[in-house]
Structures are given as C-alpha cells and as structure tokens.
Coordinates of C-alpha atoms in Angstrom, one line a residue:
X1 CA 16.4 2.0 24.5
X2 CA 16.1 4.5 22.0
X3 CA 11.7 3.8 20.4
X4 CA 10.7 4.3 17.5
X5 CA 7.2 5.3 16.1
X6 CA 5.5 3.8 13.1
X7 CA 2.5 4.6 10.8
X8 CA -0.1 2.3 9.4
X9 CA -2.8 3.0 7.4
X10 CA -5.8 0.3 6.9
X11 CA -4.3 -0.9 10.9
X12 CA -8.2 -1.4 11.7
X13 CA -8.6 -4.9 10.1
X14 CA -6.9 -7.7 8.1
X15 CA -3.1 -7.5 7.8
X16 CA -2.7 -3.7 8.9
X17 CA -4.0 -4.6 12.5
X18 CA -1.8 -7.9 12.4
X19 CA 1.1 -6.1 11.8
X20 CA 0.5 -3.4 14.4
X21 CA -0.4 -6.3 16.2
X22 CA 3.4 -7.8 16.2
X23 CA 4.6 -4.4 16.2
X24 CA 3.2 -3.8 19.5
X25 CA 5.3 -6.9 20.8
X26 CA 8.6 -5.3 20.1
X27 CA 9.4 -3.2 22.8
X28 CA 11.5 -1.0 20.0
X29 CA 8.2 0.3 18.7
X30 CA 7.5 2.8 21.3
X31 CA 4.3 4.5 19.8
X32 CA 1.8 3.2 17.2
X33 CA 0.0 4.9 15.2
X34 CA -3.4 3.3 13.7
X35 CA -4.6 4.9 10.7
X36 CA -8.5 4.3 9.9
X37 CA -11.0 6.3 8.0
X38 CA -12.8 6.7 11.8
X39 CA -11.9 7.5 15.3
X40 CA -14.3 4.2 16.4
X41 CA -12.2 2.4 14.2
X42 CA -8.6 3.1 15.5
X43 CA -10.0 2.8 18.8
X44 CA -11.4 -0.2 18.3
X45 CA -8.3 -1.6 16.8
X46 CA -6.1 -0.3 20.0
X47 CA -8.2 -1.9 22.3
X48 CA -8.0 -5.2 20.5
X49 CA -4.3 -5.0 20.3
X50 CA -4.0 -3.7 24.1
X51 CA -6.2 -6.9 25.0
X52 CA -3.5 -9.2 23.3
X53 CA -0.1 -7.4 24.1
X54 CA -0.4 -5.7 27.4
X55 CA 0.5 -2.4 26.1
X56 CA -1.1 0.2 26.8
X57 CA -2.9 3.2 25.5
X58 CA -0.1 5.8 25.9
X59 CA 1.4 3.8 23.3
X60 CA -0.9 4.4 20.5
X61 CA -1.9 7.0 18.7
X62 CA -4.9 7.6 16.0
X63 CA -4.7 8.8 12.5
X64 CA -7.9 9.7 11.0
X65 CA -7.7 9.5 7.2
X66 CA -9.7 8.3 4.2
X67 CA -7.5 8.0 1.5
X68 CA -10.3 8.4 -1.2
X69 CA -10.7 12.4 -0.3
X70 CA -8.1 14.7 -0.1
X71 CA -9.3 16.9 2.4
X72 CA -9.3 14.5 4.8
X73 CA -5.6 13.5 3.9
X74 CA -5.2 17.5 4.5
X75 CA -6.7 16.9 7.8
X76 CA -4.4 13.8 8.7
X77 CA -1.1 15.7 7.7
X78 CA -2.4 18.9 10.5
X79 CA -3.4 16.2 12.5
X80 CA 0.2 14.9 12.4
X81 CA 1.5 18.3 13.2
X82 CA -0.5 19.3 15.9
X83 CA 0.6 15.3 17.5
X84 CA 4.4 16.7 17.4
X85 CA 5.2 13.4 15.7
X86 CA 7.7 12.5 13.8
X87 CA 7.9 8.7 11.9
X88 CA 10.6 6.1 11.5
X89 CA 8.8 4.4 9.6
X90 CA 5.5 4.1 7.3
X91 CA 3.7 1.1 6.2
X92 CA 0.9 1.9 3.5
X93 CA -1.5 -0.9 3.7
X94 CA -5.0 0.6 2.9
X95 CA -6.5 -0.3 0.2
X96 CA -8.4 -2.6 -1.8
X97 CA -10.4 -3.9 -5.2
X98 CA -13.5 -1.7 -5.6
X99 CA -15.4 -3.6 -8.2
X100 CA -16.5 -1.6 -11.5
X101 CA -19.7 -0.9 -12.5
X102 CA -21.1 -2.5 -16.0
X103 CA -16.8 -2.3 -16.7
X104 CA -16.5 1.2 -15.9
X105 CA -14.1 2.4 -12.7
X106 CA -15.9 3.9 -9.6
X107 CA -14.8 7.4 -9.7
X108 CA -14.2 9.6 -6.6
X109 CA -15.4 13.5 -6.3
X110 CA -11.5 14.3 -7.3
X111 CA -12.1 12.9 -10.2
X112 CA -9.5 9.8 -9.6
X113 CA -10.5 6.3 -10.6
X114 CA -11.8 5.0 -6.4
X115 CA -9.2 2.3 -7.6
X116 CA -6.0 4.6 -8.3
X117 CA -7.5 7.0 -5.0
X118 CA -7.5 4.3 -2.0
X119 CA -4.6 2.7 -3.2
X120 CA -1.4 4.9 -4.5
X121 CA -3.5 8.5 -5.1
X122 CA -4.1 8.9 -1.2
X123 CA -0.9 7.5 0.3
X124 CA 0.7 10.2 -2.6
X125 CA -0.6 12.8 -1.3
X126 CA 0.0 11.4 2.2
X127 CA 3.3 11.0 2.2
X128 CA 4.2 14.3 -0.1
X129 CA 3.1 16.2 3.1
X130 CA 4.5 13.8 5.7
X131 CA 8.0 14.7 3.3
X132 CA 7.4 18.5 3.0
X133 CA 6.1 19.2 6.9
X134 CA 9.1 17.3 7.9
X135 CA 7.1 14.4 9.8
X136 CA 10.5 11.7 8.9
X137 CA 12.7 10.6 10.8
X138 CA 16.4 10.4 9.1
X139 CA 16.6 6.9 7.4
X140 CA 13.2 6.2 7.7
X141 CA 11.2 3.8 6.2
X142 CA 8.4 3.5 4.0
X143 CA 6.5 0.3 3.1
X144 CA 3.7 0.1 0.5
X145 CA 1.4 -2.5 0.0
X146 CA 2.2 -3.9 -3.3
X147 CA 0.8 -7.5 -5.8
X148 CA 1.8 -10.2 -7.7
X149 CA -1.2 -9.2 -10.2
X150 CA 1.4 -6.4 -11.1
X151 CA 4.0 -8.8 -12.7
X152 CA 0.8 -11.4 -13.5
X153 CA -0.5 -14.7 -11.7
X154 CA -0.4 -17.5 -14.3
X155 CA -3.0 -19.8 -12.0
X156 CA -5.6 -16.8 -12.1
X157 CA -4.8 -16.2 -15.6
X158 CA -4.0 -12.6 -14.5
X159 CA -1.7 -11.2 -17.0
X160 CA 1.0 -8.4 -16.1
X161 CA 0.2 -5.1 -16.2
X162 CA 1.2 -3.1 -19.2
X163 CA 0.8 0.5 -20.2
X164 CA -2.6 1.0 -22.8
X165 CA -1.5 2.7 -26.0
X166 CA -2.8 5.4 -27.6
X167 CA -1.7 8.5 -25.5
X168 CA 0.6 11.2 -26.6
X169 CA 3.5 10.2 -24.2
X170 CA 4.2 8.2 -20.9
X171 CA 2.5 11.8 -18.6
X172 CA -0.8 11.7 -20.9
X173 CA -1.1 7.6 -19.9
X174 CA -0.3 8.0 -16.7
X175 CA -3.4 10.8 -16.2
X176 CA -5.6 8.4 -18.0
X177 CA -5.1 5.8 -16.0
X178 CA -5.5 7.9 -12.4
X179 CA -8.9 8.7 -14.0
X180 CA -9.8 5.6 -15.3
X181 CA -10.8 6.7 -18.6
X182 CA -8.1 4.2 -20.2
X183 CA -10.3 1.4 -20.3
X184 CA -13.8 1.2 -21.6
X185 CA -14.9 -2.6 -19.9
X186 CA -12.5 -3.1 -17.0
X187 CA -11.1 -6.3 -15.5
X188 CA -11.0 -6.0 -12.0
X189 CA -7.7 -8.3 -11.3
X190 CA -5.8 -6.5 -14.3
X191 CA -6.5 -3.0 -13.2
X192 CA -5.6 -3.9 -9.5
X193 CA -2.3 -5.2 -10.9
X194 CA -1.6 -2.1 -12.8
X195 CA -2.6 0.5 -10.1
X196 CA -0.6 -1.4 -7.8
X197 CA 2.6 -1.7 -10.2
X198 CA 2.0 2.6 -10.4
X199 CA 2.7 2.1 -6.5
X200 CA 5.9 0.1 -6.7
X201 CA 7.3 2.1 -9.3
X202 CA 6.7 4.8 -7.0
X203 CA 9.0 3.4 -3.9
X204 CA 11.7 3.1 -6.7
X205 CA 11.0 7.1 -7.5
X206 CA 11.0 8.1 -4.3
X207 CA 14.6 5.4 -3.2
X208 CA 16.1 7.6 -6.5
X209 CA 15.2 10.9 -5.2
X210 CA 16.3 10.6 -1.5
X211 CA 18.9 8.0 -1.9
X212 CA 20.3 8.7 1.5
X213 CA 17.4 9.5 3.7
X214 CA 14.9 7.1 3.1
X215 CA 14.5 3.8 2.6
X216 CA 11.3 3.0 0.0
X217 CA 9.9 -1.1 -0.4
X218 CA 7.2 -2.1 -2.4
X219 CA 6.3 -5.6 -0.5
X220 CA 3.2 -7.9 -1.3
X221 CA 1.6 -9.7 1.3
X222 CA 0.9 -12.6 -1.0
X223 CA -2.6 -13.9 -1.1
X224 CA -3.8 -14.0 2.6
X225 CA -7.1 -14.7 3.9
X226 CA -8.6 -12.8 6.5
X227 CA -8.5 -9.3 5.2
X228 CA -11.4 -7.1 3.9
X229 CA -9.0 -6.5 0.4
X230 CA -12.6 -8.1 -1.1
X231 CA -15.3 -5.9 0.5
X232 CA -16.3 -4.0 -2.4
X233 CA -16.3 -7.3 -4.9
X234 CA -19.4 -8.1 -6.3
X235 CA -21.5 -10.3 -3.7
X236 CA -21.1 -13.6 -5.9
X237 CA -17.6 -12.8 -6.8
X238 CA -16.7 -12.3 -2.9
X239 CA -18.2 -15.3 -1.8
X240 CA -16.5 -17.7 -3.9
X241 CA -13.4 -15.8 -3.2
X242 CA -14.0 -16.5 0.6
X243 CA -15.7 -19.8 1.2
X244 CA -14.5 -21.1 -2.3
X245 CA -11.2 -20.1 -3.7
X246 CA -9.4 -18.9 -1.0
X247 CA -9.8 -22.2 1.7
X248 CA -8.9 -24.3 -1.6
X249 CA -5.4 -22.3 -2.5
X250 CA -5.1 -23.0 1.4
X251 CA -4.7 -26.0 1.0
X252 CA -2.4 -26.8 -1.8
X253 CA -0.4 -23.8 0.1
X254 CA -1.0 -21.1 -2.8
X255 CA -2.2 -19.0 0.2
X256 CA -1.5 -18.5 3.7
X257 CA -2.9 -16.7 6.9
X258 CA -3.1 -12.9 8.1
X259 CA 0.0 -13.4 10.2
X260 CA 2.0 -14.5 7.1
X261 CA 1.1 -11.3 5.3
X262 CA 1.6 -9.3 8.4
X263 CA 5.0 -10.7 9.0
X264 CA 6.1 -9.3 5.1
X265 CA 5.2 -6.1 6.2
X266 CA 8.1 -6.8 9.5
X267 CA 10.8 -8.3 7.0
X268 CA 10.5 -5.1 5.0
X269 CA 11.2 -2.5 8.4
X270 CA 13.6 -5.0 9.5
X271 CA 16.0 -6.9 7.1
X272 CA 18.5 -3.9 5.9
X273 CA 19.3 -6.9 3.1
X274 CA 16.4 -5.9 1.1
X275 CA 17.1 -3.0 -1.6
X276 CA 16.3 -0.1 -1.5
X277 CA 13.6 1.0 -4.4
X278 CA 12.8 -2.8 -4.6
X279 CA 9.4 -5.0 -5.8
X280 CA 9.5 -7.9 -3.1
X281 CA 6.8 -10.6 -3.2
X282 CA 7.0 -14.1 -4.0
X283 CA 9.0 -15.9 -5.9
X284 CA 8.3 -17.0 -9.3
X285 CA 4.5 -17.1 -10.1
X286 CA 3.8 -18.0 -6.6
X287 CA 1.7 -16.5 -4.1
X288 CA 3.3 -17.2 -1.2
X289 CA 6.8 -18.4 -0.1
X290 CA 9.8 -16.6 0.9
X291 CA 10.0 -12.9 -0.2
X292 CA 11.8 -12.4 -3.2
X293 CA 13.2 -9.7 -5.5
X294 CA 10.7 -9.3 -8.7
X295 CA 12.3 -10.1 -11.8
X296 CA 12.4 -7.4 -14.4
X297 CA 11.7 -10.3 -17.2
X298 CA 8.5 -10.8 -15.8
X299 CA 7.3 -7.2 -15.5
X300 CA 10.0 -4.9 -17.3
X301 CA 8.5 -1.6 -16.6
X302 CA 9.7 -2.0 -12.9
X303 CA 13.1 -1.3 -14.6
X304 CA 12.1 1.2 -17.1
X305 CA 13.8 4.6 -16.2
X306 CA 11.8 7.0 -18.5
X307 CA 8.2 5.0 -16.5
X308 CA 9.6 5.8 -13.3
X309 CA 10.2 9.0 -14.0
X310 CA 7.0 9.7 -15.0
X311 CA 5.6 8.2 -12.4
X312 CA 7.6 10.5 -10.3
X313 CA 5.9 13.5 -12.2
X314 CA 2.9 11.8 -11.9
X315 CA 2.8 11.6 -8.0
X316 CA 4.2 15.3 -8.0
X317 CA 1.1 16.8 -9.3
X318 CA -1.5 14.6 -7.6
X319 CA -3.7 16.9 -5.2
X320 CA -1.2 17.1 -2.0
X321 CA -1.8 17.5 1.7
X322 CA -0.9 21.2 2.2
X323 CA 3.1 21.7 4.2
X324 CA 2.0 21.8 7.6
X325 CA 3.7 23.9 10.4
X326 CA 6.6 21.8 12.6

C-alpha cells in the first residue's frame, strides 16, 4: 500500500489532535505530522495518540510553528526541508478568537491584527513556502479551518461578514483589515467571521490558480465543544461559553462533540464529491448537520471574482517563509 503523509497544524489539542487521532487509524496515513507551537506539545500529542492507536513513533513526525511570527514559519518551512518530506495533504486547523482589548485588535510584532496572524496570515505564509520549496505531493490536498460566523449565525445574532467601506479599492481594504485598523470598537464574533471568510476565499484562489494540482476546501467544524478555539476570550465570556452556552446548544443538538468536528476535517481529504475551491459547513443557519455547500445568497462575496482576486494579491505579499532547498 502506497502511504500517504499529512500536515496538521493546532494537532496538540481540540479537533486538530482528534483528527490526527482518526488519521492514525487509517493504515493509508503512513506518517503524521503534528504541528504545535512547541516540541513538548507535539510530543505530548504523539504520545497520547500512540496510547489510543497502537501506532507507533516512527509514524509521526513534529512541526514546530507558531503561526503568529513569521520567523518561526521560516523555521517550520527549513524544518520541512531538512525532514525530506513531502505532503499529500494539509489540514490548517490552528487558530482561534483572541479577544480585543477596550475594542481594539491585539496586534502582533509584524504588525498583523493576532486575529488575521494565527488564523489565515500564518498558514499564508505557510503554505506559500510549502508551494515554492516543492513540499506537495501532485493532487494534494489542502484543508482550512473555516466558520459559519463568515456567512452569519442568525441564533447568535452574528451577522455575515462584509467588506468596511471607505478604502480606495478592494487591496487598500484588504490591508486594513490584516492590520486591524478597519475597525475602531471590535466585535469579536464579527471579526472572526470576516478573517475567516478572508481564509475561504483563499482555498477558492488558490483551487483557480492550480486547477490541476491541488485540491483547496474551506470546511467548518461546526460548533464543537472540547477545543481551546475560546482560550483567549475574556474569563466571563469563556465561562459561559463553556459551562453555559455550549452544554445548552448540546442539547437541542445546535452543537456536537470533538469527534464530529474532527470527522469534517476526514470528509474533506476523502470525499472526491466535494468541489474543488468550495465553502462547506452546515446547512442553512445551522451549526451542525451534514456538510453542505455555502450558498452564495447568504454570503455573496464567496462568489465575487474581483474579492478573490484580491485576496489572491493579498496572500501574495503577506511576509512568506523563504523557498527552501529540496
């Protein structure tokens, strides 16, 4: 049998170590490799999984990034060089809602909103290099870690994510919002949805640009308990979010478990069905349920060619990991 080796980033917790978890039970996924912003961390994960699978540790590797700085993505993209390996598929999971502060967006030293940074900016840049050094296999696949808050959650009374006026042209927004300097009091939920609809528009971009060589999903998990997506909340906000909210969506089945969100993450490396460049999450206004296609009524700039090619521009000039030697 011809194995195949997979990326995850964020594999150290929640739904990235769920899915490697799975992953691990397929024979087909010969080597594993845990991303994690340190080496205790991957390790930690890999010995977890080992424990539950029976694989063992020549099957994993580790991947020491943190998305946030791009040096260390620099690092990660040598590191994947020196490794000699070469992926079938990617599944960008890191991430996560850092809170702002008195309704201004953290900022990281490259000058990127922490927001924009641990969720699109990093895996950018991540990718770009994994693409430049050569580090795909052909057809490979990559998954990113998409929301519903992109095309808005009625029940949360999150509405979908729209571009803020007032820029010179689609390149000028774009910048504004990597920064964070497009919005003066911030609303957590609505700029997760529109960071993470930059990130969905991106797998189309990157489906149009190498139609025949990769395949790009943008895939929700849904809303999913068990994952640290809520460690940088604001300590009241995070605790009714845990022992509150989520247990009661539970139960009226508006959210499910890790393995649910984990098992997204398989459909999308697995079911040649879904299209190529596509938003999958679930249906409707729903936050779980079967995956589904996102409709363009609901959130029209996932169809919007001059958007996704600036988002193409836009991911094109983010810092990138340096083209490292194959």
């Amino acid at each position: 049998m011809n194995t195949k080796t997979i990326l995850i980033t964020g594999s150290n917790s929640g739904i990235g170590l769920e899915a490697a978890r799975k992953l691990a039970a397929k024979p087909e996924w010969g080597i594993i490799v845990l991303g994690a912003r340190s080496k205790a961390k991957a390790e930690a994960a890999r010995d977890n999984i080992m424990a539950t699978t029976g694989r063992s540790a020549d099957d994993f590797r580790n991947l020491i990034v943190d998305l946030v700085d791009p040096a260390s993505v620099q690092a990660a993209v040598q590191d994947v060089a020196q490794q000699g390996l070469r992926f079938d598929a990617v599944v960008l999971n890191a991430g996560g809602m850092p809170s702002a502060n008195g309704g201004e967006l953290q900022k990281v030293p490259s000058g990127q909103s922490k927001l924009f940074a641990m969720n699109v900016g990093g895996h950018a840049a991540l990718v770009n290099g994994l693409l430049e050094g050569g580090h795909f296999s052909e057809h490979a696949t990559v998954v990113f870690a998409a929301s519903e808050a992109s095309r808005g959650i009625p029940m949360m009374m999150a509405k979908a994510a729209k571009l803020p006026d007032g820029y010179a042209d689609l390149d000028a927004t774009l910048d504004a919002i990597v920064t964070g300097d497009h919005v003066q009091k911030a609303d957590d939920m609505y700029e997760y949805g529109l960071v993470k609809l930059l990130g969905a528009v991106w797998m189309t971009e990157l489906a149009h640009r190498h139609p025949s060589s990769l395949r790009a999903i943008a895939v929700s998990p849904g809303m999913t308990g068990g994952t640290n997506a809520m460690a940088e909340m604001p300590s009241l906000m995070k605790t009714m979010m845990t022992w509150v909210m989520l247990p009661m969506m539970s139960l009226f089945g508006m959210a499910h478990k890790v393995g649910n969100g984990a098992d997204r993450y398989l459909q999308a490396l697995e079911d040649e069905s879904l299209v190529n460049g596509g938003f999958y999450a679930s249906p409707g206004s729903k936050l779980t349920g079967p995956l589904t296609l996102q409709s363009t009524t609901a959130q029209p700039l996932l169809n919007d060619e001059p958007f996704i090619r600036a988002v193409g521009r836009l991911m094109d000039r983010l810092p990138q990991a340096p083209v490292a030697a194959k």
